[in-house]
Short mmCIF file of C-alpha atoms and ligand atoms in Angstrom, two decimals:
data_model
loop_
_atom_site.label_atom_id
_atom_site.label_comp_id
_atom_site.label_asym_id
_atom_site.label_seq_id
_atom_site.Cartn_x
_atom_site.Cartn_y
_atom_site.Cartn_z
CA MET M 1 -1.11 -23.46 -9.58
CA LYS M 2 -1.90 -20.10 -8.07
CA LYS M 3 -0.86 -16.98 -9.95
CA ARG M 4 1.99 -14.96 -8.47
CA LEU M 5 1.02 -11.69 -6.85
CA LEU M 6 3.30 -9.08 -5.35
CA THR M 7 2.71 -5.71 -3.82
CA GLY M 8 4.89 -3.16 -2.10
CA LEU M 9 3.93 -1.18 0.96
CA GLN M 10 5.35 2.23 1.70
CA PRO M 11 6.23 2.47 5.39
CA SER M 12 4.62 5.88 5.60
CA GLY M 13 3.06 6.19 9.03
CA ALA M 14 -0.40 6.12 10.54
CA LEU M 15 -3.22 4.72 8.42
CA HIS M 16 -6.72 6.13 8.10
CA LEU M 17 -10.10 4.73 7.09
CA GLY M 18 -9.42 5.74 3.45
CA ASN M 19 -6.36 3.47 3.40
CA TYR M 20 -8.34 0.68 5.02
CA PHE M 21 -11.31 0.68 2.63
CA GLY M 22 -9.24 1.75 -0.38
CA ALA M 23 -6.25 -0.57 -0.06
CA LEU M 24 -5.98 -2.87 2.97
CA LYS M 25 -9.41 -4.45 2.95
CA PRO M 26 -9.47 -5.19 -0.78
CA PHE M 27 -6.01 -6.75 -0.39
CA VAL M 28 -7.07 -8.90 2.55
CA ASP M 29 -10.11 -10.05 0.57
CA LEU M 30 -8.05 -11.38 -2.34
CA TYR M 31 -4.48 -12.29 -1.36
CA GLN M 32 -5.19 -15.90 -0.44
CA ASP M 33 -6.33 -16.70 -3.97
CA TYR M 34 -2.75 -16.05 -5.14
CA ASP M 35 0.84 -17.02 -4.39
CA SER M 36 1.22 -13.71 -2.57
CA HIS M 37 4.27 -11.61 -1.78
CA LEU M 38 3.85 -8.64 0.52
CA MET M 39 6.90 -6.43 0.77
CA VAL M 40 7.77 -3.35 2.80
CA VAL M 41 9.70 -1.09 0.45
CA ASP M 42 12.14 0.42 2.90
CA TYR M 43 14.69 1.31 0.19
CA HIS M 44 11.99 3.17 -1.73
CA ALA M 45 11.16 5.00 1.49
CA LEU M 46 14.76 6.09 1.79
CA THR M 47 14.13 8.51 -1.07
CA THR M 48 12.13 10.59 1.43
CA ILE M 49 12.70 9.38 5.01
CA LYS M 50 16.10 10.40 6.32
CA ASP M 51 15.59 9.66 9.99
CA PRO M 52 16.63 6.10 10.92
CA SER M 53 14.33 5.74 13.91
CA THR M 54 11.34 6.90 11.85
CA LEU M 55 12.17 4.40 9.12
CA ARG M 56 12.60 1.62 11.67
CA GLN M 57 9.34 2.46 13.44
CA ASN M 58 7.31 2.87 10.24
CA THR M 59 8.61 -0.42 8.88
CA LYS M 60 7.45 -2.29 11.97
CA ASP M 61 4.18 -0.41 12.00
CA VAL M 62 3.22 -1.28 8.45
CA ILE M 63 3.73 -5.00 9.13
CA ARG M 64 1.79 -4.65 12.36
CA ASP M 65 -1.07 -2.94 10.49
CA TYR M 66 -1.34 -5.67 7.87
CA LEU M 67 -1.23 -8.46 10.43
CA ALA M 68 -3.87 -6.65 12.51
CA VAL M 69 -6.31 -6.30 9.61
CA GLY M 70 -6.08 -10.00 8.92
CA VAL M 71 -3.12 -10.96 6.72
CA ASP M 72 -1.97 -14.42 7.77
CA PRO M 73 1.83 -14.79 7.52
CA SER M 74 1.46 -18.48 6.70
CA GLU M 75 -0.56 -17.55 3.61
CA ALA M 76 1.85 -14.99 2.12
CA ILE M 77 5.55 -14.25 1.92
CA ILE M 78 5.96 -11.11 4.03
CA PHE M 79 9.37 -9.48 3.84
CA LYS M 80 11.27 -6.26 3.58
CA GLN M 81 13.00 -5.11 0.45
CA SER M 82 16.37 -4.41 2.08
CA ASP M 83 16.60 -8.03 3.25
CA VAL M 84 16.84 -9.17 -0.37
CA PRO M 85 19.83 -7.36 -1.96
CA GLU M 86 18.91 -8.80 -5.36
CA HIS M 87 16.33 -5.99 -5.66
CA THR M 88 18.90 -3.20 -5.80
CA GLU M 89 21.17 -5.38 -7.93
CA LEU M 90 18.51 -5.95 -10.60
CA ALA M 91 17.44 -2.30 -10.44
CA TRP M 92 20.97 -1.30 -11.48
CA ILE M 93 20.80 -3.64 -14.47
CA PHE M 94 17.51 -2.08 -15.60
CA GLU M 95 18.94 1.41 -15.10
CA CYS M 96 21.60 0.49 -17.65
CA LEU M 97 18.89 -0.40 -20.18
CA VAL M 98 16.43 2.49 -19.98
CA THR M 99 17.15 6.06 -20.99
CA VAL M 100 17.18 9.28 -18.99
CA PRO M 101 14.35 10.90 -21.05
CA PHE M 102 12.19 7.83 -20.35
CA LEU M 103 12.69 8.12 -16.58
CA GLU M 104 12.14 11.88 -16.74
CA LEU M 105 8.51 11.22 -17.69
CA ALA M 106 7.73 9.26 -14.52
CA HIS M 107 5.11 11.05 -12.39
CA ALA M 108 6.83 10.96 -9.01
CA TYR M 109 9.93 12.61 -10.45
CA LYS M 110 8.11 14.94 -12.84
CA ASP M 111 5.78 16.25 -10.11
CA LYS M 112 8.66 17.02 -7.82
CA VAL M 113 10.54 18.90 -10.51
CA ALA M 114 7.33 20.74 -11.52
CA LYS M 115 7.06 21.98 -7.92
CA GLY M 116 10.54 23.41 -8.27
CA LEU M 117 12.00 20.88 -5.85
CA GLU M 118 15.28 19.10 -6.27
CA ALA M 119 14.80 15.34 -6.67
CA ASN M 120 17.48 12.95 -5.48
CA ALA M 121 18.83 10.33 -7.88
CA GLY M 122 17.02 7.64 -5.90
CA LEU M 123 13.68 9.22 -6.69
CA PHE M 124 14.70 9.46 -10.33
CA ASN M 125 15.50 5.73 -10.44
CA TYR M 126 12.52 4.77 -8.26
CA PRO M 127 10.57 3.08 -11.10
CA MET M 128 13.47 0.73 -11.91
CA LEU M 129 13.72 -0.44 -8.31
CA MET M 130 9.99 -1.09 -8.43
CA ALA M 131 10.43 -2.98 -11.72
CA ALA M 132 13.07 -5.14 -10.03
CA ASP M 133 10.73 -5.76 -7.06
CA ILE M 134 8.08 -7.09 -9.40
CA LEU M 135 10.13 -8.92 -12.03
CA LEU M 136 12.43 -10.81 -9.65
CA TYR M 137 9.51 -13.00 -8.64
CA ASP M 138 7.96 -13.56 -12.09
CA THR M 139 4.99 -11.66 -10.74
CA GLU M 140 1.81 -11.83 -12.78
CA VAL M 141 -0.50 -9.59 -10.76
CA VAL M 142 0.36 -6.32 -9.00
CA PRO M 143 -2.39 -4.90 -6.79
CA VAL M 144 -1.89 -1.15 -6.50
CA GLY M 145 -3.79 2.12 -6.30
CA GLN M 146 -4.55 4.01 -9.51
CA ASP M 147 -1.56 6.29 -8.86
CA GLN M 148 0.82 3.35 -9.40
CA LYS M 149 -0.44 2.31 -12.81
CA GLN M 150 2.33 4.16 -14.61
CA HIS M 151 4.97 2.40 -12.51
CA VAL M 152 3.66 -0.97 -13.63
CA GLU M 153 3.86 0.23 -17.25
CA TYR M 154 7.49 1.15 -16.58
CA THR M 155 8.00 -2.34 -15.23
CA ARG M 156 6.69 -3.89 -18.45
CA GLU M 157 9.02 -1.65 -20.42
CA ALA M 158 12.02 -2.70 -18.31
CA ALA M 159 11.12 -6.37 -18.90
CA ASN M 160 10.79 -5.70 -22.60
CA LYS M 161 14.13 -3.89 -22.86
CA PHE M 162 15.86 -6.73 -21.05
CA ASN M 163 14.24 -9.42 -23.19
CA ILE M 164 15.24 -7.64 -26.39
CA ALA M 165 18.83 -7.24 -25.23
CA TYR M 166 19.38 -10.66 -23.65
CA GLY M 167 16.57 -12.99 -24.72
CA ASP M 168 13.30 -13.96 -23.10
CA THR M 169 13.69 -13.74 -19.33
CA PHE M 170 10.88 -11.71 -17.83
CA SER M 171 7.17 -11.88 -18.49
CA ALA M 172 4.93 -8.82 -18.43
CA PRO M 173 3.06 -8.28 -15.14
CA LYS M 174 -0.39 -6.74 -14.98
CA GLU M 175 -1.61 -4.16 -12.52
CA MET M 176 -4.74 -4.90 -10.57
CA ILE M 177 -6.24 -1.57 -9.60
CA LEU M 178 -7.66 -1.91 -6.12
CA GLU M 179 -10.96 -0.14 -6.44
CA GLY M 180 -11.98 -0.62 -2.84
CA VAL M 181 -15.27 1.15 -2.49
CA GLY M 182 -14.24 4.21 -4.45
CA VAL M 183 -12.82 7.38 -3.01
CA ILE M 184 -13.42 7.56 0.73
CA PRO M 185 -14.39 11.08 1.78
CA GLY M 186 -12.81 12.71 4.81
CA THR M 187 -14.41 14.68 7.62
CA ASP M 188 -14.84 17.70 5.33
CA GLY M 189 -16.34 15.76 2.43
CA THR M 190 -13.23 15.90 0.20
CA LYS M 191 -10.98 12.86 -0.35
CA MET M 192 -9.68 11.54 2.95
CA SER M 193 -5.97 12.27 2.98
CA LYS M 194 -3.28 12.99 5.52
CA SER M 195 -2.32 16.12 3.65
CA TYR M 196 -5.86 17.54 3.94
CA LYS M 197 -5.99 16.93 7.70
CA ASN M 198 -9.46 15.39 7.33
CA THR M 199 -8.74 11.81 8.33
CA ILE M 200 -10.35 9.38 10.71
CA PRO M 201 -7.50 7.26 12.05
CA LEU M 202 -7.69 3.50 11.65
CA PHE M 203 -5.71 2.67 14.76
CA GLY M 204 -6.07 5.84 16.80
CA THR M 205 -7.21 5.76 20.40
CA LYS M 206 -10.93 5.79 21.06
CA GLU M 207 -10.64 9.48 21.92
CA GLU M 208 -8.86 10.31 18.67
CA VAL M 209 -11.48 8.51 16.60
CA GLN M 210 -14.24 10.25 18.56
CA LYS M 211 -12.68 13.65 18.05
CA ALA M 212 -12.43 13.08 14.30
CA VAL M 213 -16.03 11.82 13.99
CA MET M 214 -17.49 14.63 16.09
CA GLY M 215 -15.55 17.04 13.90
CA ILE M 216 -17.21 15.90 10.66
CA VAL M 217 -18.43 19.03 8.92
CA THR M 218 -22.24 19.20 8.84
CA ASP M 219 -24.37 21.50 6.81
CA SER M 220 -27.58 22.63 8.45
CA THR M 221 -29.35 23.38 5.17
CA GLY M 222 -29.39 19.83 3.84
CA GLU M 223 -31.93 17.06 4.47
CA ARG M 224 -29.32 14.93 6.17
CA PRO M 225 -25.65 15.41 7.11
CA GLU M 226 -24.14 14.12 3.87
CA ASN M 227 -20.57 13.99 5.13
CA VAL M 228 -21.61 11.75 8.02
CA PHE M 229 -23.84 9.64 5.80
CA SER M 230 -21.24 9.00 3.12
CA ILE M 231 -18.73 7.65 5.64
CA HIS M 232 -21.47 5.70 7.40
CA LYS M 233 -22.32 3.94 4.12
CA LEU M 234 -19.07 2.02 4.44
CA PHE M 235 -20.33 0.34 7.57
CA ARG M 236 -24.00 -0.41 6.98
CA PRO M 237 -26.31 -1.00 4.04
CA GLU M 238 -27.82 2.21 2.76
CA SER M 239 -31.36 0.87 3.24
CA GLU M 240 -30.79 0.62 7.00
CA LEU M 241 -29.18 4.00 7.15
CA VAL M 242 -31.97 5.81 5.36
CA ASN M 243 -34.35 4.92 8.19
CA LEU M 244 -31.87 5.80 10.90
CA TYR M 245 -31.18 9.18 9.31
CA GLU M 246 -34.89 9.82 8.78
CA GLU M 247 -35.71 9.04 12.42
CA ASN M 248 -32.96 11.31 13.66
CA LYS M 249 -33.40 14.15 11.25
CA GLY M 250 -31.64 17.26 12.51
CA SER M 251 -29.96 15.44 15.39
CA TYR M 252 -26.43 15.44 14.08
CA LYS M 253 -24.95 14.47 17.40
CA THR M 254 -27.01 11.26 17.60
CA LEU M 255 -26.08 10.33 14.04
CA LYS M 256 -22.41 10.94 14.63
CA GLU M 257 -22.60 8.80 17.75
CA ALA M 258 -24.22 6.02 15.74
CA LEU M 259 -21.40 6.27 13.20
CA LEU M 260 -18.81 6.27 15.96
CA ASP M 261 -20.37 3.09 17.37
CA ASP M 262 -20.16 1.37 14.00
CA ILE M 263 -16.56 2.45 13.52
CA GLU M 264 -15.62 1.20 16.97
CA LYS M 265 -17.25 -2.16 16.28
CA LEU M 266 -14.99 -2.63 13.29
CA ILE M 267 -11.83 -1.18 14.78
CA THR M 268 -11.84 -2.54 18.34
CA PRO M 269 -10.93 -6.16 17.52
CA MET M 270 -8.28 -5.04 15.02
CA ARG M 271 -6.87 -2.52 17.49
CA GLU M 272 -6.65 -5.23 20.17
CA LYS M 273 -4.95 -7.60 17.77
CA ARG M 274 -2.52 -4.86 16.77
CA GLU M 275 -1.58 -4.13 20.36
CA SER M 276 -0.88 -7.80 21.01
CA ILE M 277 1.70 -8.08 18.23
CA THR M 278 5.22 -7.79 19.63
CA ASP M 279 8.36 -6.53 17.88
CA GLU M 280 9.76 -10.06 18.23
CA GLU M 281 6.82 -11.48 16.33
CA ILE M 282 7.33 -8.94 13.55
CA LYS M 283 11.03 -9.72 13.31
CA SER M 284 10.31 -13.41 13.13
CA VAL M 285 7.70 -12.97 10.38
CA LEU M 286 10.18 -10.85 8.40
CA LYS M 287 13.02 -13.31 8.93
CA GLU M 288 11.02 -16.22 7.62
CA GLY M 289 9.72 -14.12 4.71
CA ALA M 290 13.23 -12.95 3.80
CA GLU M 291 14.46 -16.55 3.59
CA LYS M 292 11.68 -17.57 1.23
CA ALA M 293 11.96 -14.41 -0.87
CA ARG M 294 15.75 -14.70 -1.16
CA ALA M 295 15.52 -18.27 -2.39
CA ARG M 296 13.26 -17.15 -5.23
CA ALA M 297 15.14 -13.94 -5.98
CA ASN M 298 18.47 -15.68 -5.97
CA ALA M 299 17.37 -18.34 -8.45
CA LYS M 300 16.20 -15.63 -10.83
CA MET M 301 19.42 -13.64 -10.48
CA VAL M 302 21.59 -16.66 -11.27
CA GLU M 303 19.85 -16.71 -14.65
CA VAL M 304 20.10 -12.93 -15.10
CA ARG M 305 23.80 -12.74 -14.20
CA LYS M 306 24.60 -15.47 -16.71
CA LYS M 307 22.63 -13.74 -19.44
CA ILE M 308 24.24 -10.33 -19.00
CA GLY M 309 27.77 -11.73 -18.83
CA VAL M 310 28.90 -11.06 -15.28
CA THR M 311 29.08 -14.76 -14.44
CA LEU M 312 32.38 -16.02 -15.84
P1 LIG Y 1 -1.51 6.99 0.37
O1 LIG Y 1 -0.69 6.67 1.57
O2 LIG Y 1 -2.34 8.22 0.50
O3 LIG Y 1 -0.74 6.91 -0.93
O4 LIG Y 1 -2.59 5.81 0.25
C1 LIG Y 1 -2.24 4.46 0.08
C2 LIG Y 1 -3.36 3.76 -0.64
O5 LIG Y 1 -4.57 3.86 0.15
C3 LIG Y 1 -3.72 4.38 -2.00
O6 LIG Y 1 -3.05 3.80 -3.07
C4 LIG Y 1 -5.21 4.11 -2.11
O7 LIG Y 1 -5.44 2.85 -2.68
C5 LIG Y 1 -5.68 4.09 -0.67
N1 LIG Y 1 -6.34 5.37 -0.28
C6 LIG Y 1 -5.78 6.42 0.36
N2 LIG Y 1 -6.69 7.40 0.60
C7 LIG Y 1 -7.87 6.95 0.09
C8 LIG Y 1 -9.19 7.48 0.02
N3 LIG Y 1 -9.52 8.64 0.54
N4 LIG Y 1 -10.13 6.72 -0.59
C9 LIG Y 1 -9.83 5.51 -1.11
N5 LIG Y 1 -8.61 4.96 -1.07
C10 LIG Y 1 -7.63 5.64 -0.48
N1 LIG Y 2 5.57 2.60 -5.48
C1 LIG Y 2 4.60 1.93 -4.65
C2 LIG Y 2 3.80 2.99 -3.85
O1 LIG Y 2 4.27 4.09 -3.68
C3 LIG Y 2 5.25 0.97 -3.70
C4 LIG Y 2 5.93 -0.17 -4.38
C5 LIG Y 2 7.28 -0.38 -4.46
C6 LIG Y 2 5.31 -1.25 -5.04
N2 LIG Y 2 7.55 -1.55 -5.09
C7 LIG Y 2 6.36 -2.11 -5.49
C8 LIG Y 2 3.98 -1.58 -5.28
C9 LIG Y 2 6.08 -3.28 -6.19
C10 LIG Y 2 3.71 -2.76 -5.99
C11 LIG Y 2 4.76 -3.59 -6.42
O2 LIG Y 2 2.74 2.68 -3.36
#
């Protein structure tokens, strides 16, 4: 029997190479060893995205991205959160078990308040919806980035609170921190991130990728352009690169072109695959996934509803 794995994807727009090497690739490398559930968390996204067409587009895009990088829909249950109403139902039940001071310590909420911003109640309850996502499927393994570790701890606490109140029902899931290949640097050498405007797009046009690569900040005092080299390391063994960089010492343009070539070799087939995926295909993958996910979620909720006393 394979262990149950579940992860949630934020439908948050265009991906970059940092997302690919930090999250998508490590996921693609491992998901087939598990009974995998891959879910787009559109209701979580509603805490920030208020424009329906953006939400719709981003939801389709995230599925398209995962299919393009190699997730096979026959090897995983791919679905969206809003298609399985049991998620919000179970979240409510957990919200009635945990306290306000406990939720006030959650990072996403705390950070927002620390910035002087007003959080909506959805953001406040965010960790309990995530707990429901995970616990509905008796998930054992939750692959996430380091930033989500606390949310998995909150999930274990929700399970624990429920079990104490109503008897053993949920088992404790474990996070699997996707290490990828460490922190991927951006075009300026700091962590690649949309908010730093230093990204190399994963599925941009050839021109967009070229513009980003040619814009990598180089430092004429160093032996080699470190910012180019450290991104290049993701594509070729360092031993090969050392020679290439030695032969082309000082010729930053040549080295950037070599990097661009290597990036294009990786991206081109994925980009072509991505462009071939129709909206119909996405809808059909999600429909099939929703049916499978609902069957599992529903079975669990029958048990939960009986235990809490809403089934008469
Ligand atoms: P974000 O949309 O920035 O939250 O990123 C989604 C996931 O992609 C994170 O949880 C990380 O695992 C991964 N990621 C994003 N940026 C980087 C980066 N520069 N280096 C490595 N991994 C990254
Ligand atoms: N909170 C996660 C993030 O921002 C997304 C998420 C929602 C999730 N539900 C989940 C991740 C369940 C893993 C399991 O990335």
